[in-house]
Short mmCIF file of C-alpha atoms and ligand atoms in Angstrom, two decimals:
data_model
loop_
_atom_site.label_atom_id
_atom_site.label_comp_id
_atom_site.label_asym_id
_atom_site.label_seq_id
_atom_site.Cartn_x
_atom_site.Cartn_y
_atom_site.Cartn_z
CA MET A 30 -18.47 33.38 15.24
CA ASN A 31 -19.65 36.97 15.00
CA GLU A 32 -17.45 39.72 13.62
CA GLN A 33 -16.47 40.99 17.04
CA SER A 34 -15.29 37.68 18.38
CA ALA A 35 -13.47 36.96 15.11
CA ALA A 36 -11.63 40.24 15.54
CA ARG A 37 -10.80 39.36 19.09
CA LYS A 38 -9.55 35.94 18.16
CA GLU A 39 -7.14 37.36 15.63
CA ALA A 40 -6.04 39.90 18.22
CA ASN A 41 -4.06 37.09 19.78
CA VAL A 42 -0.77 38.15 18.24
CA GLY A 43 2.55 39.53 19.36
CA GLY A 44 3.84 39.14 22.90
CA ARG A 45 0.46 38.79 24.53
CA SER A 46 -0.32 35.13 24.89
CA LEU A 47 -3.91 35.23 26.02
CA ASP A 48 -6.61 34.30 23.56
CA LEU A 49 -9.29 36.92 23.95
CA SER A 50 -11.82 34.85 22.03
CA LYS A 51 -11.95 32.63 25.13
CA VAL A 52 -13.34 35.49 27.19
CA ARG A 53 -17.06 34.80 27.62
CA SER A 54 -19.54 37.63 27.47
CA MET A 55 -22.81 37.56 29.43
CA ASP A 56 -24.78 37.01 26.23
CA GLY A 57 -27.36 34.26 26.65
CA VAL A 58 -26.46 33.56 30.29
CA ASP A 59 -29.55 32.95 32.39
CA VAL A 60 -29.13 35.09 35.50
CA ARG A 61 -32.72 35.01 36.78
CA ASP A 62 -32.76 34.46 40.55
CA LYS A 63 -28.99 33.91 40.53
CA ARG A 64 -26.66 35.85 42.79
CA VAL A 65 -24.26 37.53 40.38
CA LEU A 66 -21.03 38.95 41.78
CA VAL A 67 -19.97 41.89 39.63
CA ARG A 68 -16.44 43.26 40.10
CA VAL A 69 -16.43 46.89 39.00
CA ASP A 70 -13.94 49.75 39.33
CA PHE A 71 -15.48 52.28 41.67
CA ASN A 72 -12.04 53.71 42.40
CA VAL A 73 -13.34 57.24 41.95
CA PRO A 74 -12.46 60.57 43.56
CA ILE A 75 -14.55 61.30 46.69
CA GLU A 76 -14.69 64.89 47.90
CA ASN A 77 -16.39 65.75 51.20
CA GLY A 78 -18.11 62.38 51.20
CA VAL A 79 -19.51 62.80 47.68
CA VAL A 80 -18.47 61.17 44.38
CA ALA A 81 -16.63 63.90 42.45
CA ASP A 82 -16.38 62.23 39.04
CA MET A 83 -19.16 60.03 37.77
CA THR A 84 -17.49 58.63 34.65
CA ARG A 85 -16.66 55.18 35.99
CA LEU A 86 -20.11 54.88 37.57
CA THR A 87 -22.06 55.76 34.46
CA ARG A 88 -19.86 53.56 32.27
CA VAL A 89 -20.53 50.43 34.35
CA LEU A 90 -24.17 51.14 35.07
CA PRO A 91 -25.49 49.36 31.93
CA THR A 92 -24.07 46.05 33.21
CA ILE A 93 -25.61 46.42 36.67
CA ALA A 94 -28.94 47.57 35.18
CA LYS A 95 -29.03 44.73 32.63
CA LEU A 96 -28.42 42.10 35.31
CA ALA A 97 -31.09 43.63 37.55
CA ARG A 98 -33.54 43.83 34.66
CA GLU A 99 -32.94 40.18 33.85
CA GLY A 100 -33.83 39.21 37.41
CA ALA A 101 -30.42 38.66 38.98
CA LYS A 102 -29.56 39.46 42.58
CA VAL A 103 -26.68 41.77 41.81
CA VAL A 104 -23.77 41.86 44.26
CA VAL A 105 -21.30 44.62 43.41
CA LEU A 106 -17.64 44.38 44.45
CA SER A 107 -15.00 47.09 44.14
CA HIS A 108 -11.96 48.65 45.72
CA LEU A 109 -11.51 52.35 46.43
CA GLY A 110 -8.11 53.86 47.18
CA ARG A 111 -5.36 51.87 48.82
CA PRO A 112 -6.49 51.16 52.40
CA LYS A 113 -4.19 48.10 52.70
CA GLY A 114 -6.50 45.99 54.81
CA THR A 115 -7.59 48.71 57.27
CA PRO A 116 -10.87 50.61 56.87
CA THR A 117 -10.55 54.40 56.67
CA PRO A 118 -13.36 56.97 56.34
CA ASP A 119 -12.14 58.26 52.97
CA THR A 120 -12.02 54.83 51.32
CA SER A 121 -15.56 53.69 52.12
CA LEU A 122 -17.80 52.77 49.20
CA LYS A 123 -20.87 54.06 51.05
CA PRO A 124 -20.96 57.36 49.08
CA VAL A 125 -20.73 55.36 45.86
CA ALA A 126 -23.64 53.13 46.91
CA THR A 127 -25.65 56.29 47.61
CA LYS A 128 -24.84 57.59 44.12
CA ILE A 129 -25.76 54.28 42.49
CA GLN A 130 -29.12 54.42 44.25
CA GLU A 131 -29.63 57.93 42.84
CA LEU A 132 -28.75 56.71 39.36
CA MET A 133 -31.15 53.74 39.67
CA PRO A 134 -34.22 55.29 41.27
CA GLY A 135 -36.50 52.37 40.49
CA THR A 136 -34.17 49.73 41.94
CA VAL A 137 -33.50 48.74 45.53
CA VAL A 138 -29.78 49.32 46.23
CA ARG A 139 -28.47 48.05 49.56
CA PHE A 140 -25.08 48.53 51.16
CA ALA A 141 -23.11 46.01 53.21
CA ALA A 142 -20.59 47.37 55.70
CA ALA A 143 -18.02 44.66 54.90
CA PRO A 144 -16.95 42.90 51.70
CA SER A 145 -17.32 39.41 53.21
CA GLY A 146 -18.39 37.68 56.41
CA GLU A 147 -21.65 37.97 58.32
CA ASP A 148 -22.40 41.60 57.40
CA ALA A 149 -22.10 40.88 53.70
CA LYS A 150 -23.98 37.58 53.92
CA ARG A 151 -26.91 39.14 55.76
CA VAL A 152 -27.37 41.81 53.09
CA VAL A 153 -26.94 39.41 50.17
CA ASP A 154 -29.43 36.97 51.75
CA THR A 155 -32.12 39.66 51.86
CA LEU A 156 -31.75 40.49 48.13
CA LYS A 157 -34.75 39.79 45.98
CA ARG A 158 -34.75 39.30 42.23
CA GLY A 159 -33.71 42.55 40.48
CA GLU A 160 -32.16 44.13 43.59
CA VAL A 161 -28.59 45.35 44.01
CA ALA A 162 -26.14 45.20 46.91
CA VAL A 163 -22.93 47.21 46.97
CA LEU A 164 -20.43 45.61 49.32
CA GLU A 165 -17.82 47.59 51.22
CA ASN A 166 -14.27 48.01 49.80
CA VAL A 167 -12.66 44.63 49.03
CA ARG A 168 -9.29 46.10 50.04
CA TYR A 169 -10.55 46.26 53.64
CA HIS A 170 -9.59 42.60 53.66
CA LYS A 171 -5.86 41.88 53.58
CA GLY A 172 -6.49 38.86 51.36
CA GLU A 173 -7.61 40.97 48.39
CA GLU A 174 -4.24 42.30 47.27
CA LYS A 175 -2.59 38.95 48.10
CA ASN A 176 -4.88 37.19 45.64
CA ASP A 177 -5.68 35.02 48.63
CA ARG A 178 -7.69 31.91 47.88
CA ASP A 179 -9.53 31.91 51.19
CA PHE A 180 -10.72 35.48 50.68
CA ALA A 181 -11.73 34.57 47.13
CA LYS A 182 -13.73 31.67 48.62
CA ALA A 183 -15.42 34.01 51.08
CA LEU A 184 -16.44 36.24 48.17
CA ALA A 185 -17.46 33.32 45.97
CA ALA A 186 -19.75 32.08 48.76
CA LEU A 187 -21.86 35.20 48.14
CA GLY A 188 -22.53 34.45 44.48
CA ASP A 189 -23.49 31.83 41.90
CA LEU A 190 -21.82 33.56 38.94
CA TYR A 191 -19.00 36.06 38.57
CA VAL A 192 -18.75 38.98 36.15
CA ASN A 193 -15.62 41.10 35.76
CA ASP A 194 -16.55 44.55 34.47
CA ALA A 195 -13.44 46.24 35.84
CA PHE A 196 -10.99 46.37 32.93
CA SER A 197 -9.32 49.36 34.59
CA SER A 198 -8.48 47.25 37.67
CA SER A 199 -7.56 44.11 35.78
CA HIS A 200 -3.82 44.78 35.76
CA ARG A 201 -3.95 43.69 39.41
CA ALA A 202 -3.77 39.98 40.27
CA HIS A 203 -6.08 40.39 43.24
CA ALA A 204 -8.57 37.99 44.80
CA SER A 205 -11.72 39.65 43.46
CA LEU A 206 -10.20 39.80 39.95
CA GLU A 207 -8.06 36.70 39.58
CA ALA A 208 -8.39 33.99 42.25
CA ILE A 209 -12.18 34.16 42.21
CA THR A 210 -12.32 33.03 38.57
CA ASP A 211 -11.17 29.57 39.71
CA LEU A 212 -14.23 29.28 41.91
CA LEU A 213 -17.24 30.50 39.93
CA PRO A 214 -18.35 30.46 36.28
CA SER A 215 -16.83 33.73 35.09
CA TYR A 216 -17.86 36.22 32.44
CA ALA A 217 -16.88 39.62 31.09
CA GLY A 218 -19.31 42.49 31.63
CA LEU A 219 -20.41 44.91 28.93
CA LEU A 220 -17.75 47.50 29.72
CA MET A 221 -15.00 44.87 29.83
CA MET A 222 -16.07 43.60 26.40
CA ALA A 223 -16.18 47.14 25.01
CA GLU A 224 -12.72 47.93 26.39
CA ILE A 225 -10.97 44.82 25.11
CA THR A 226 -12.68 45.08 21.73
CA ALA A 227 -11.87 48.77 21.17
CA LEU A 228 -8.34 48.53 22.50
CA GLY A 229 -7.65 45.27 20.70
CA GLU A 230 -8.81 46.68 17.41
CA ALA A 231 -6.82 49.90 17.71
CA LEU A 232 -3.59 48.29 18.88
CA GLU A 233 -3.55 44.90 17.23
CA GLN A 234 -5.82 45.19 14.21
CA PRO A 235 -5.98 48.84 13.25
CA GLU A 236 -7.12 50.13 9.95
CA ARG A 237 -3.92 51.63 8.50
CA PRO A 238 -2.17 53.96 8.44
CA VAL A 239 -2.26 54.01 12.24
CA MET A 240 -0.71 56.78 14.32
CA ALA A 241 -0.03 56.64 18.05
CA ILE A 242 0.14 59.95 19.86
CA THR A 243 2.09 59.63 23.09
CA GLY A 244 3.06 62.08 25.77
CA GLY A 245 3.61 62.40 29.49
CA ALA A 246 6.55 63.47 31.55
CA LYS A 247 8.90 60.53 31.50
CA VAL A 248 10.32 57.95 29.12
CA SER A 249 11.23 55.81 32.12
CA THR A 250 7.57 55.05 32.89
CA LYS A 251 6.67 54.22 29.28
CA ILE A 252 9.53 52.09 27.93
CA GLU A 253 7.33 49.03 27.32
CA VAL A 254 4.60 51.15 25.78
CA LEU A 255 6.92 52.94 23.35
CA THR A 256 8.78 49.74 22.48
CA ASN A 257 5.55 47.90 21.73
CA LEU A 258 4.04 50.81 19.81
CA VAL A 259 6.98 51.30 17.44
CA SER A 260 6.68 47.69 16.35
CA ARG A 261 2.95 48.05 15.60
CA MET A 262 2.27 51.62 14.50
CA ASP A 263 3.04 53.37 11.22
CA GLN A 264 3.73 56.68 12.95
CA LEU A 265 4.55 57.48 16.55
CA VAL A 266 4.20 61.05 17.78
CA VAL A 267 6.30 61.64 20.88
CA GLY A 268 5.30 64.65 22.97
CA GLY A 269 5.33 65.85 26.55
CA GLY A 270 8.40 65.86 28.73
CA MET A 271 9.46 62.49 27.40
CA ALA A 272 10.02 63.97 23.93
CA ASN A 273 12.86 65.99 25.44
CA THR A 274 14.85 62.87 26.18
CA PHE A 275 14.43 61.80 22.54
CA LEU A 276 15.50 65.27 21.35
CA LEU A 277 18.53 65.07 23.63
CA ALA A 278 19.37 61.71 22.07
CA GLU A 279 19.30 63.49 18.69
CA GLY A 280 21.84 66.02 19.97
CA PHE A 281 19.64 69.07 20.63
CA MET A 282 20.42 71.47 23.48
CA LEU A 283 17.26 71.92 25.51
CA GLY A 284 18.05 74.63 28.06
CA ALA A 285 16.38 74.02 31.41
CA SER A 286 13.90 71.43 30.04
CA LEU A 287 13.06 68.27 31.94
CA VAL A 288 15.24 65.47 30.57
CA GLU A 289 16.12 61.98 31.74
CA ARG A 290 19.80 61.67 30.90
CA ASP A 291 19.89 58.06 32.08
CA PHE A 292 17.32 57.18 29.43
CA VAL A 293 19.00 58.67 26.37
CA ALA A 294 20.26 55.20 25.42
CA THR A 295 16.73 53.84 25.86
CA ALA A 296 15.36 56.53 23.57
CA LYS A 297 18.01 55.66 20.97
CA GLY A 298 17.11 51.99 21.25
CA ILE A 299 13.43 52.75 20.70
CA MET A 300 14.24 54.83 17.62
CA ALA A 301 16.45 52.07 16.21
CA ARG A 302 13.65 49.59 16.72
CA ALA A 303 11.21 51.96 15.02
CA ASP A 304 13.56 52.13 12.02
CA GLU A 305 13.67 48.33 11.79
CA SER A 306 9.89 48.02 11.88
CA GLY A 307 9.19 50.90 9.51
CA CYS A 308 7.58 53.16 12.10
CA GLU A 309 8.18 56.87 11.65
CA VAL A 310 8.94 58.59 14.96
CA LEU A 311 7.72 62.18 14.96
CA LEU A 312 9.54 64.40 17.45
CA PRO A 313 8.67 68.05 18.06
CA ILE A 314 9.74 70.55 15.39
CA ASP A 315 8.92 73.76 17.23
CA VAL A 316 8.00 74.21 20.86
CA VAL A 317 6.59 76.65 23.39
CA VAL A 318 9.14 77.58 26.06
CA ALA A 319 9.05 79.62 29.27
CA LYS A 320 11.35 80.37 32.18
CA GLU A 321 8.89 78.96 34.67
CA LEU A 322 5.85 76.75 34.70
CA ASN A 323 3.03 78.98 35.89
CA ALA A 324 -0.03 80.50 34.33
CA GLY A 325 1.33 84.05 34.24
CA ALA A 326 4.75 83.17 32.81
CA ASP A 327 6.06 84.83 29.65
CA TRP A 328 6.36 82.31 26.88
CA GLN A 329 7.71 82.18 23.36
CA VAL A 330 7.80 79.83 20.40
CA CYS A 331 11.09 78.56 19.00
CA GLY A 332 12.54 75.75 16.92
CA VAL A 333 13.90 72.74 18.84
CA SER A 334 17.43 73.81 17.86
CA GLU A 335 16.94 77.27 19.39
CA VAL A 336 15.75 76.65 22.94
CA PRO A 337 17.17 79.48 25.09
CA ALA A 338 19.41 78.21 27.89
CA ASP A 339 17.24 79.62 30.70
CA THR A 340 13.91 78.27 29.40
CA MET A 341 12.14 74.94 29.33
CA ILE A 342 9.95 73.24 26.76
CA LEU A 343 6.32 73.17 27.91
CA ASP A 344 4.23 72.49 24.80
CA PHE A 345 4.18 71.70 21.08
CA GLY A 346 4.58 74.74 18.82
CA PRO A 347 2.14 75.86 16.09
CA GLN A 348 4.28 74.61 13.18
CA ASN A 349 4.35 71.19 14.79
CA VAL A 350 0.60 71.19 15.29
CA ALA A 351 0.08 72.18 11.63
CA ASP A 352 2.40 69.39 10.48
CA LEU A 353 0.53 66.81 12.54
CA LYS A 354 -2.83 68.03 11.27
CA ARG A 355 -1.61 67.48 7.70
CA ARG A 356 -0.49 63.99 8.61
CA LEU A 357 -3.73 63.20 10.43
CA ALA A 358 -5.66 63.83 7.22
CA LYS A 359 -4.10 60.63 5.82
CA VAL A 360 -4.41 58.47 8.92
CA LYS A 361 -7.20 55.92 9.53
CA THR A 362 -6.65 55.08 13.20
CA VAL A 363 -5.30 57.10 16.13
CA LEU A 364 -4.31 55.66 19.47
CA TRP A 365 -3.68 58.38 22.07
CA ASN A 366 -2.00 58.18 25.45
CA GLY A 367 -0.44 61.10 27.25
CA PRO A 368 -0.67 64.89 27.03
CA LEU A 369 1.78 66.70 24.72
CA GLY A 370 2.54 69.55 27.08
CA ALA A 371 1.94 70.87 30.59
CA PHE A 372 -1.78 71.10 29.80
CA GLU A 373 -2.91 71.85 33.37
CA THR A 374 -1.21 75.26 33.21
CA PRO A 375 -2.50 77.69 30.58
CA PRO A 376 -1.47 78.34 27.86
CA PHE A 377 0.63 75.15 27.74
CA GLY A 378 -2.33 72.94 26.90
CA GLU A 379 -2.92 74.55 23.51
CA GLY A 380 -0.88 72.01 21.51
CA THR A 381 -2.68 69.07 23.11
CA PHE A 382 -6.10 70.73 22.78
CA ALA A 383 -5.61 71.73 19.12
CA LEU A 384 -4.59 68.21 18.15
CA ALA A 385 -7.40 66.69 20.22
CA ARG A 386 -9.92 68.93 18.46
CA GLU A 387 -8.57 67.86 15.07
CA VAL A 388 -8.78 64.15 15.94
CA ALA A 389 -12.32 64.69 17.24
CA LYS A 390 -13.34 66.55 14.07
CA LEU A 391 -11.98 63.83 11.78
CA THR A 392 -13.61 61.14 13.92
CA LYS A 393 -16.98 62.88 13.75
CA ALA A 394 -16.63 63.16 10.00
CA GLY A 395 -16.14 59.38 9.87
CA LYS A 396 -12.58 59.73 8.60
CA LEU A 397 -10.79 57.99 11.40
CA VAL A 398 -11.16 55.75 14.43
CA SER A 399 -9.76 57.29 17.61
CA VAL A 400 -9.07 55.47 20.85
CA ALA A 401 -7.70 57.22 23.94
CA GLY A 402 -6.93 56.23 27.51
CA GLY A 403 -5.03 57.12 30.66
CA GLY A 404 -6.02 59.43 33.49
CA ASP A 405 -4.21 62.60 32.30
CA THR A 406 -5.19 62.00 28.69
CA VAL A 407 -8.88 61.78 29.51
CA ARG A 408 -8.63 64.91 31.67
CA ALA A 409 -6.99 66.76 28.77
CA LEU A 410 -9.66 65.57 26.30
CA ASN A 411 -12.38 66.64 28.70
CA GLU A 412 -10.75 70.03 29.08
CA ALA A 413 -10.64 70.36 25.30
CA GLY A 414 -14.34 69.41 25.33
CA VAL A 415 -13.88 66.56 22.85
CA ALA A 416 -13.88 63.32 24.86
CA ASP A 417 -17.38 62.45 23.62
CA ASP A 418 -16.30 62.81 20.01
CA PHE A 419 -13.56 60.18 20.15
CA SER A 420 -14.54 56.70 18.96
CA TYR A 421 -13.62 55.18 22.30
CA VAL A 422 -12.27 56.56 25.55
CA SER A 423 -11.05 53.95 27.99
CA THR A 424 -11.89 54.16 31.69
CA ALA A 425 -8.46 52.74 32.46
CA GLY A 426 -5.27 54.44 33.59
CA GLY A 427 -2.57 51.99 34.65
CA ALA A 428 -4.33 49.07 32.96
CA PHE A 429 -4.43 50.98 29.65
CA LEU A 430 -0.67 51.55 29.82
CA GLU A 431 0.03 47.91 30.60
CA TRP A 432 -2.19 46.88 27.73
CA LEU A 433 -0.39 49.26 25.36
CA GLY A 434 2.88 47.77 26.59
CA GLY A 435 1.71 44.34 25.44
CA ALA A 436 1.33 42.82 28.91
CA GLU A 437 -1.30 40.24 29.74
CA LEU A 438 -3.63 41.76 32.31
CA PRO A 439 -4.15 39.18 35.09
CA GLY A 440 -7.87 39.89 35.38
CA VAL A 441 -8.43 39.52 31.64
CA GLY A 442 -6.15 36.48 31.40
CA ALA A 443 -8.09 34.85 34.23
CA LEU A 444 -11.35 35.37 32.31
CA ALA A 445 -9.85 33.83 29.18
CA ARG A 446 -8.57 30.82 31.09
CA SER A 447 -11.82 30.43 32.98
CA GLY A 448 -13.62 30.54 29.62
CA SER A 449 -11.47 27.64 28.34
CA ARG A 450 -12.44 25.45 31.29
CA ALA A 451 -15.78 23.75 31.64
CA HIS A 452 -17.38 24.71 34.92
C1 LIG B 508 -7.23 52.68 38.81
O1 LIG B 508 -7.89 53.56 39.34
O2 LIG B 508 -6.41 52.89 37.90
C2 LIG B 508 -7.50 51.26 39.21
O3 LIG B 508 -8.66 51.17 39.92
C3 LIG B 508 -6.33 50.65 39.94
O4 LIG B 508 -6.12 51.21 41.20
P1 LIG B 508 -4.78 50.86 41.98
O5 LIG B 508 -3.66 51.51 41.22
O6 LIG B 508 -4.92 51.38 43.38
O7 LIG B 508 -4.62 49.34 41.95
MG1 LIG B 509 -5.98 31.49 38.75
#
């Protein structure tokens, strides 16, 4: 067993029951002349018929290119948006197929106007060794989201092998992610392996001390995440709007700040659990407040016990940032999900950006391992210009959160189970 798979095997701890060492990579699999169905996550923003963010495309390209290079007939499956069984112009994968062709100039890339049936079959049948077909949105078929076995069979009929390289979609028990693994020999793609290895190591096997930095607007959407993190981390930084609910639970008066009064008890419960497991919860010390959330608004810095009644908390304050920088110097692993302030509106991103720059600097200097994920988080890191300097940035949004919450992702679980069966 190599080091990576040993790490993954031991990652099978806590609430998650799946044994990741059962997930088979594509290593050593002979794909020459085989039709390989690759489920990817091409759920990307399309603006005026053009792909507006290439990240998910470039991250999955190595898998498609490797299969093509090794002589497979590569059949790419994905969803885009939430068309619920009915084709719409803005959810077509045609613009993505066009982009993939641009990214792979030496490779024939075809497009099939349906994810299954005659249209798909005709295109797949014409594929030669080393060629690629992108099939239309799997969610154009109602069976996809129902994890329908007949739709899975229709997809499986187009391939000899199945590869899931869509970690960021794998929190969905859908036909092209789950049911299909019962029908074809199933493997994890390169991006899937990278995601589960990086996330597994940061969450379940971190080099300690390990600090989680969490933010976002609401406690209510992150109860599982926070509960799981306090039982695994040495320090938990709570920022963003959700920190307000924790501060409220501690008795602070927060003026006009966003709070979730119904979740004060939840916040208290999370802090009690943190105490039991020896996790230090780090709430804001000083904050940036303003009367309104817009770019021109007057703002000021104050301690959390001095928030003026007519203002709201919109970012971490400088004292807080300095304190966290001091703490980061002693940390070995950082797991980051969620912005610490209203980063989209200047200057309320400064706390998030300053901390992101510090984590990036320490990572580059080889002093810590940093793993980040979630849509807003990645946007904030990109805005700070440091995403490339983190050890690992996940392509996943919802799936990253579910993973942090300790849930088994159906798509990953299906790969592990398929790997335990002999096909
Ligand atoms: C994502 O973009 O996070 C995934 O592709 C999942 O998309 P969904 O929330 O529409 O299932
Ligand atoms: Mg199954």
